[in-house]
Amino acid sequence: MTKFDWPLMSNNINQNDKKALIKFIKVSDKFTNGTKVENFEKKWSKWLGVKYSTFVNSGASANLITLKILKELKKNKTEVIVPAFTWNSDIVSVVNSGFKPIFVDINLKNLALDEKKVIKKISKRTAAIFLTHAMGFVGISKNFLNYLKKKNIFLIEDACESHGSNLNGKKSGALGEVSNFSFYYSHHMSTIEGGMISTNSKKIDSLAKMKRGHGLLRESKNSSLISKAKSSHKDLNSDFIFFTEGFNLRNTELSAVIGLEQIKRLNKNIKIRNRNHQLFLKNIRKDIFFTEFDLKGSSNYALHLILKKKDKNLFKKILNALRSNSIEYRIGSAGGGNQLRQPYLKDFKKRYNFKDFVNTEHMHFYSLYVGNYPDLNRSKIIKLCKIMDKISIK
Ligand SMILES: Cc1ncc(COP(=O)(O)O)c(C=O)c1O
């Protein structure tokens, strides 16, 4: 494996996490989903500003459970509006739950759904809008959120890579009906692998907890639901009522111990990430790179190099410069750029014209990001900007 001088992420599981984990292992003999998981869920809900959360083993699992829940809540609806620029599990979960994904382009200011284009796609068939808050930006405007509320349109938020971004102080992930987070190693906070489903709805929370644990009724921890369901299923062992279609997507006490430790430093880390981003935006050349992001309420995930104009030759020079300076990068940003270009969606591709996805296509071919994290030495950011200054446009 290549070792980079500036990797995408570094030291995201630190000595404090390791110490907390060792201490827990020494005194505990229960490691499966238990009180630490419950504690972490409570702390997370408080931090986010919602009533309920369910800790799962990944962001992709959070996506899957959420879309399975949507199918139960919206039996007569067939479509879910999604951005073409997102992670693949956002789309896989939609298709896997029996919905048709309706792809919409993004805007460059926040890399999220183009709201004007979304409005044109909303119909009687729409079960939900599945928004991705990409790369640390807030993916929705106040006006559009109000519009969705007025029209009673179900909003699912994927904030897997945008922990702590907020719309006028209210955090992404607390704006819609239900939200998903990832705690994979490279994210704002990590439990190595892990994810969260958050909501203010008791019904959604009960379904999430059951679907996480084989679909078992007792997993819902919802006493009124449990007693009602038990009395109408007297032929079943009351401990083994598989009440809803379920999976095993639980996480462990070990991951929750890391989560409880990490959440203590999350706000501080977000501030450092944003400070790094400001330094980068101040110093990066503006003649070739797009920098007019909507920064209000953002919680930067990574540092973007997005070309202003399509220029394959220039993009190649930038890649070469990064490689020769041992800086790791990801082309196309979140999840491999335009999802419609990915082989797993070959059947959907035929129904779309890439000309309707100008910004997603631009991100796919002319953007990349490099890592931003609390441990990053700020002199590296200045050095990167100087390296970019030396690149000739001709
Ligand atoms: C926007 C988005 N959604 C979902 C996921 C899936 O999360 P995980 O890797 O924890 O499964 C990711 C992963 O990076 C992501 O960035």
Coordinates of C-alpha atoms and ligand atoms in Angstrom, one line a residue:
M1 CA 0.0 0.0 0.0
T2 CA 1.3 3.4 -0.9
K3 CA 2.2 5.6 2.0
F4 CA 1.4 9.2 1.4
D5 CA 3.0 12.3 2.9
W6 CA -0.6 13.7 3.0
P7 CA -3.1 10.9 3.1
L8 CA -6.9 11.3 2.9
M9 CA -7.2 10.7 6.7
S10 CA -4.8 10.3 9.6
N11 CA -5.1 9.3 13.2
N12 CA -8.9 9.3 13.4
I13 CA -8.8 6.6 16.1
N14 CA -6.5 8.2 18.6
Q15 CA -4.8 7.2 21.9
N16 CA -7.9 8.4 23.9
D17 CA -10.1 6.0 22.0
K18 CA -7.7 3.2 22.4
K19 CA -7.4 3.8 26.2
A20 CA -11.2 3.9 26.6
L21 CA -11.5 0.7 24.6
I22 CA -8.8 -1.2 26.6
K23 CA -10.4 0.0 29.9
F24 CA -13.8 -1.3 28.7
I25 CA -12.5 -4.6 27.5
K26 CA -10.7 -5.2 30.9
V27 CA -13.8 -4.8 33.0
S28 CA -16.6 -5.9 30.7
D29 CA -17.8 -9.3 29.5
K30 CA -20.7 -8.2 27.4
F31 CA -19.7 -6.9 24.0
T32 CA -22.8 -7.3 21.8
N33 CA -25.3 -4.4 21.4
G34 CA -26.1 -3.3 24.9
T35 CA -25.9 -0.4 27.3
K36 CA -22.9 1.4 25.7
V37 CA -24.8 1.3 22.4
E38 CA -27.9 2.8 24.1
N39 CA -25.7 5.5 25.8
F40 CA -24.1 6.4 22.5
E41 CA -27.5 6.7 20.8
K42 CA -28.7 9.0 23.6
K43 CA -25.6 11.2 23.4
W44 CA -25.8 11.3 19.6
S45 CA -29.5 12.3 19.6
K46 CA -28.7 15.1 22.1
W47 CA -25.8 16.3 20.0
L48 CA -27.9 16.3 16.8
G49 CA -31.1 17.7 18.3
V50 CA -33.5 14.8 17.7
K51 CA -35.4 12.4 19.9
Y52 CA -34.2 9.0 18.7
S53 CA -31.2 7.3 17.2
T54 CA -30.3 3.8 16.2
F55 CA -26.6 2.7 16.0
V56 CA -25.9 0.3 13.1
N57 CA -22.8 -1.2 11.5
S58 CA -22.4 1.3 8.6
G59 CA -23.8 4.3 6.8
A60 CA -24.9 1.9 4.0
S61 CA -26.9 -0.1 6.6
A62 CA -28.5 3.1 7.8
N63 CA -29.5 3.9 4.2
L64 CA -30.9 0.4 3.6
I65 CA -33.0 0.4 6.8
T66 CA -34.3 3.9 6.1
L67 CA -35.5 3.0 2.6
K68 CA -37.0 -0.3 3.8
I69 CA -38.9 1.8 6.4
L70 CA -40.0 4.3 3.7
K71 CA -41.5 1.3 1.7
E72 CA -43.6 0.4 4.8
L73 CA -44.8 4.0 5.3
K74 CA -45.5 4.8 1.7
K75 CA -46.9 1.6 0.2
N76 CA -48.6 3.4 -2.7
K77 CA -45.7 5.6 -3.8
T78 CA -43.2 4.4 -6.3
E79 CA -40.4 7.0 -6.8
V80 CA -37.6 8.5 -4.7
I81 CA -35.8 11.6 -5.9
V82 CA -32.0 11.3 -5.6
P83 CA -28.9 13.2 -6.6
A84 CA -26.7 11.7 -9.4
F85 CA -23.8 12.9 -7.3
T86 CA -23.9 10.7 -4.1
W87 CA -22.6 7.5 -2.6
N88 CA -23.8 4.2 -4.2
S89 CA -25.6 2.9 -1.1
D90 CA -28.0 5.8 -1.4
I91 CA -29.1 4.5 -4.7
V92 CA -28.8 0.8 -4.0
S93 CA -31.1 1.2 -1.0
V94 CA -33.7 2.9 -3.1
V95 CA -33.7 0.2 -5.8
N96 CA -33.5 -2.6 -3.3
S97 CA -36.6 -1.3 -1.5
G98 CA -38.6 -1.5 -4.7
F99 CA -38.5 2.3 -5.6
K100 CA -37.6 3.8 -8.9
P101 CA -34.8 6.4 -8.4
I102 CA -35.4 9.7 -10.1
F103 CA -32.0 11.2 -10.7
V104 CA -31.5 15.0 -10.5
D105 CA -28.4 17.1 -11.1
I106 CA -26.6 19.1 -8.3
N107 CA -25.5 22.7 -8.0
L108 CA -21.9 23.5 -7.5
K109 CA -22.4 25.9 -4.6
N110 CA -23.1 23.1 -2.1
L111 CA -22.8 20.0 -4.3
A112 CA -26.4 18.9 -3.4
L113 CA -29.6 18.5 -5.3
D114 CA -30.6 21.4 -7.6
E115 CA -33.8 22.5 -5.9
K116 CA -35.4 24.0 -9.0
K117 CA -34.8 20.8 -10.9
V118 CA -36.2 18.7 -8.0
I119 CA -39.5 20.7 -8.0
K120 CA -40.0 19.7 -11.6
K121 CA -39.7 16.0 -10.7
I122 CA -42.1 15.9 -7.8
S123 CA -45.3 14.1 -8.6
K124 CA -48.0 12.0 -7.1
R125 CA -45.6 9.0 -7.3
T126 CA -43.0 10.7 -5.1
A127 CA -42.5 8.8 -1.8
A128 CA -39.5 10.9 -0.7
I129 CA -36.6 13.2 -1.5
F130 CA -33.4 11.5 -0.5
L131 CA -31.0 14.4 -0.1
T132 CA -27.2 14.0 0.3
H133 CA -25.5 16.7 2.3
A134 CA -22.2 16.2 0.3
M135 CA -18.7 16.9 1.5
G136 CA -19.6 18.9 4.6
F137 CA -22.0 21.4 2.9
V138 CA -25.6 22.0 4.0
G139 CA -27.6 20.5 1.1
I140 CA -30.8 22.4 1.5
S141 CA -32.1 26.0 1.7
K142 CA -34.6 27.4 4.2
N143 CA -37.1 28.2 1.4
F144 CA -36.9 24.7 -0.1
L145 CA -37.3 23.1 3.3
N146 CA -40.4 25.2 4.0
Y147 CA -41.7 24.2 0.5
L148 CA -41.3 20.5 1.3
K149 CA -43.0 20.9 4.7
K150 CA -45.9 22.8 3.1
K151 CA -46.4 20.2 0.4
N152 CA -46.0 17.4 3.0
I153 CA -43.1 15.8 1.1
F154 CA -41.1 13.3 3.1
L155 CA -37.4 14.3 3.4
I156 CA -34.6 11.8 4.1
E157 CA -31.2 13.3 4.8
D158 CA -27.9 11.5 4.2
A159 CA -25.4 13.4 6.3
C160 CA -22.9 10.6 6.3
E161 CA -20.1 13.0 5.3
S162 CA -21.4 16.2 6.8
H163 CA -21.6 15.8 10.6
G164 CA -22.2 19.2 12.2
S165 CA -23.2 21.2 9.1
N166 CA -26.3 23.2 9.9
L167 CA -29.1 25.4 8.5
N168 CA -29.3 28.5 10.6
G169 CA -28.1 26.5 13.6
K170 CA -30.3 23.4 13.1
K171 CA -28.0 20.5 12.2
S172 CA -28.2 18.6 9.0
G173 CA -29.8 15.3 9.9
A174 CA -32.4 17.1 12.1
L175 CA -34.1 18.9 9.3
G176 CA -36.2 16.1 7.6
E177 CA -38.2 13.1 8.8
V178 CA -35.2 10.7 9.1
S179 CA -31.5 10.9 8.6
N180 CA -28.4 8.7 8.1
F181 CA -24.8 9.1 9.3
S182 CA -21.6 7.2 8.7
F183 CA -18.8 6.7 11.2
Y184 CA -16.4 5.1 8.8
Y185 CA -12.7 5.8 9.5
S186 CA -12.4 8.8 7.1
H187 CA -15.5 10.8 8.5
H188 CA -15.8 13.7 10.9
M189 CA -16.0 11.2 13.7
S190 CA -15.4 7.4 13.5
T191 CA -16.3 4.2 15.3
I192 CA -14.0 2.4 12.7
E193 CA -17.1 1.2 10.9
G194 CA -20.6 2.4 12.0
G195 CA -23.7 4.4 11.2
M196 CA -26.7 6.0 12.7
I197 CA -30.4 6.5 11.9
S198 CA -31.9 9.5 13.6
T199 CA -35.5 10.7 13.7
N200 CA -38.1 12.5 15.8
S201 CA -40.7 9.8 15.0
K202 CA -41.3 7.1 17.5
K203 CA -42.8 4.9 14.7
I204 CA -39.7 5.3 12.5
D205 CA -37.4 4.7 15.5
S206 CA -39.2 1.4 16.4
L207 CA -39.0 0.2 12.8
A208 CA -35.3 1.1 12.6
K209 CA -34.5 -0.8 15.9
M210 CA -36.5 -3.9 14.8
K211 CA -35.0 -3.9 11.3
R212 CA -31.5 -3.6 12.7
G213 CA -32.2 -6.7 14.9
H214 CA -33.7 -9.4 12.6
G215 CA -37.1 -7.6 12.6
L216 CA -37.8 -8.8 16.1
L217 CA -40.7 -7.1 17.9
R218 CA -38.8 -6.9 21.3
E219 CA -36.0 -4.9 19.6
S220 CA -38.4 -2.0 19.1
K221 CA -38.2 -1.2 22.9
N222 CA -41.7 0.3 22.3
S223 CA -43.9 -1.1 25.1
S224 CA -47.3 -0.2 23.7
L225 CA -46.4 -1.7 20.3
I226 CA -45.0 -4.8 22.0
S227 CA -48.1 -5.4 24.1
K228 CA -50.5 -4.8 21.2
A229 CA -48.6 -7.0 18.9
K230 CA -48.2 -9.8 21.5
S231 CA -52.0 -10.0 22.0
S232 CA -52.7 -10.3 18.3
H233 CA -50.1 -13.1 17.8
K234 CA -50.9 -15.4 20.7
D235 CA -49.8 -18.4 18.5
L236 CA -46.2 -17.2 18.6
N237 CA -43.5 -17.3 21.3
S238 CA -43.7 -13.7 22.4
D239 CA -39.9 -13.3 22.4
F240 CA -39.6 -14.4 18.8
I241 CA -42.2 -12.4 16.9
F242 CA -40.5 -11.4 13.7
F243 CA -42.7 -8.3 13.3
T244 CA -41.2 -6.7 10.2
E245 CA -38.7 -7.6 7.4
G246 CA -35.4 -7.4 9.2
F247 CA -31.7 -8.0 9.0
N248 CA -28.8 -8.1 11.4
L249 CA -27.1 -4.8 11.0
R250 CA -26.2 -4.2 14.7
N251 CA -23.0 -2.8 15.9
T252 CA -21.1 -3.7 19.1
E253 CA -20.4 -2.2 22.5
L254 CA -16.8 -1.8 21.4
S255 CA -17.7 0.6 18.6
A256 CA -20.1 2.4 20.9
V257 CA -17.2 2.9 23.4
I258 CA -15.2 4.6 20.7
G259 CA -18.2 6.6 19.6
L260 CA -18.8 7.9 23.2
E261 CA -15.1 9.0 23.3
Q262 CA -15.1 10.6 19.8
I263 CA -18.3 12.6 20.3
K264 CA -16.5 14.5 23.1
R265 CA -14.2 16.1 20.6
L266 CA -16.5 16.3 17.6
N267 CA -17.3 20.0 17.8
K268 CA -13.7 21.0 18.4
N269 CA -12.6 18.9 15.4
I270 CA -15.3 20.5 13.2
K271 CA -13.9 23.9 14.0
I272 CA -10.4 22.9 13.0
R273 CA -11.6 21.4 9.8
N274 CA -13.4 24.6 8.9
R275 CA -10.3 26.7 9.8
N276 CA -8.3 24.5 7.5
H277 CA -10.8 25.0 4.8
Q278 CA -10.8 28.8 5.2
L279 CA -7.0 28.8 4.9
F280 CA -7.2 26.7 1.8
L281 CA -9.9 28.9 0.1
K282 CA -7.9 32.1 1.0
N283 CA -4.7 30.8 -0.6
I284 CA -5.8 28.6 -3.5
R285 CA -5.6 30.3 -6.9
K286 CA -9.0 31.5 -8.2
D287 CA -8.2 31.7 -11.9
I288 CA -8.5 28.0 -12.4
F289 CA -10.4 26.7 -9.4
F290 CA -14.0 27.1 -8.4
T291 CA -14.2 28.5 -4.9
E292 CA -17.7 30.1 -4.7
F293 CA -19.2 27.6 -2.3
D294 CA -22.1 28.4 0.0
L295 CA -20.1 28.2 3.2
K296 CA -22.8 29.2 5.7
G297 CA -23.3 26.4 8.2
S298 CA -20.8 24.1 6.5
S299 CA -18.6 21.5 8.3
N300 CA -15.9 20.8 5.8
Y301 CA -15.1 17.2 4.9
A302 CA -12.3 17.7 2.4
L303 CA -10.4 20.3 0.3
H304 CA -11.7 20.5 -3.2
L305 CA -9.9 21.2 -6.4
I306 CA -12.7 21.8 -8.9
L307 CA -11.7 23.2 -12.3
K308 CA -13.6 26.3 -13.4
K309 CA -13.5 25.2 -17.0
K310 CA -13.3 21.8 -18.7
D311 CA -9.6 21.2 -19.4
K312 CA -8.3 17.7 -19.5
N313 CA -4.7 18.7 -20.0
L314 CA -4.7 21.0 -17.0
F315 CA -6.5 18.4 -14.8
K316 CA -3.7 15.9 -15.7
K317 CA -1.1 18.3 -14.7
I318 CA -2.8 18.8 -11.3
L319 CA -2.9 15.0 -10.8
N320 CA 0.8 14.7 -11.7
A321 CA 1.7 17.5 -9.2
L322 CA -0.2 15.8 -6.4
R323 CA 1.3 12.4 -7.1
S324 CA 4.8 13.7 -7.2
N325 CA 4.3 15.5 -3.9
S326 CA 2.9 12.4 -2.3
I327 CA -0.6 13.9 -1.7
E328 CA -3.4 11.3 -1.8
Y329 CA -6.6 12.4 -3.7
R330 CA -10.0 11.2 -4.9
I331 CA -11.2 12.1 -8.4
G332 CA -14.9 12.8 -8.9
S333 CA -15.4 13.4 -5.1
A334 CA -18.1 11.6 -3.2
G335 CA -18.6 8.0 -4.3
G336 CA -17.0 7.9 -7.7
G337 CA -18.7 11.0 -9.3
N338 CA -21.8 10.5 -11.5
Q339 CA -23.6 7.4 -10.2
L340 CA -25.3 7.1 -13.6
R341 CA -22.0 6.3 -15.1
Q342 CA -21.4 3.4 -12.8
P343 CA -21.9 -0.2 -14.2
Y344 CA -24.4 -1.2 -11.4
L345 CA -26.8 1.3 -12.9
K346 CA -26.4 0.4 -16.5
D347 CA -30.2 -0.3 -16.9
F348 CA -31.1 3.2 -15.6
K349 CA -28.4 5.0 -17.7
K350 CA -30.4 4.5 -20.9
R351 CA -33.3 6.6 -19.6
Y352 CA -31.1 9.7 -19.0
N353 CA -29.3 12.2 -21.1
F354 CA -26.0 13.3 -19.4
K355 CA -26.6 16.8 -20.8
D356 CA -29.2 17.2 -18.1
F357 CA -26.4 16.6 -15.5
V358 CA -24.0 19.4 -16.3
N359 CA -22.7 19.9 -12.8
T360 CA -22.6 16.2 -11.8
E361 CA -20.6 15.6 -15.0
H362 CA -18.3 18.5 -14.3
M363 CA -17.6 17.1 -10.8
H364 CA -17.1 13.6 -12.3
F365 CA -14.4 14.7 -14.8
Y366 CA -12.9 17.9 -13.4
S367 CA -12.9 17.6 -9.6
L368 CA -10.9 15.9 -6.9
Y369 CA -10.4 16.3 -3.2
V370 CA -7.6 15.9 -0.8
G371 CA -8.0 15.1 2.9
N372 CA -8.9 17.6 5.6
Y373 CA -8.6 16.5 9.2
P374 CA -7.7 17.9 12.7
D375 CA -4.2 16.5 12.6
L376 CA -3.4 18.1 9.2
N377 CA -0.4 20.4 9.4
R378 CA -1.5 23.9 8.2
S379 CA 1.8 24.4 6.4
K380 CA 0.9 21.6 4.1
I381 CA -2.2 23.5 3.0
I382 CA 0.0 26.5 2.1
K383 CA 2.5 24.2 0.3
L384 CA -0.3 22.7 -1.7
C385 CA -1.5 26.1 -2.8
K386 CA 2.0 27.0 -3.8
I387 CA 2.3 23.8 -5.8
M388 CA -0.9 24.8 -7.6
D389 CA 0.4 28.3 -8.3
K390 CA 3.3 26.8 -10.3
I391 CA 1.1 24.9 -12.7
S392 CA 1.1 26.5 -16.1
I393 CA -2.3 27.0 -17.8
K394 CA -0.9 26.6 -21.3
Ligands
LIG1 C1 -22.9 10.3 1.4 C2 -22.6 8.9 1.9 N1 -23.6 8.0 2.1 C3 -23.4 6.8 2.6 C4 -22.1 6.3 2.8 C5 -21.9 4.9 3.3 O1 -21.3 4.9 4.6 P1 -20.5 3.6 5.1 O2 -19.1 3.7 4.4 O3 -20.3 3.8 6.5 O4 -21.2 2.4 4.7 C6 -21.0 7.2 2.6 C7 -19.7 6.7 2.8 O5 -18.7 7.3 2.8 C8 -21.3 8.5 2.1 O6 -20.3 9.3 1.9

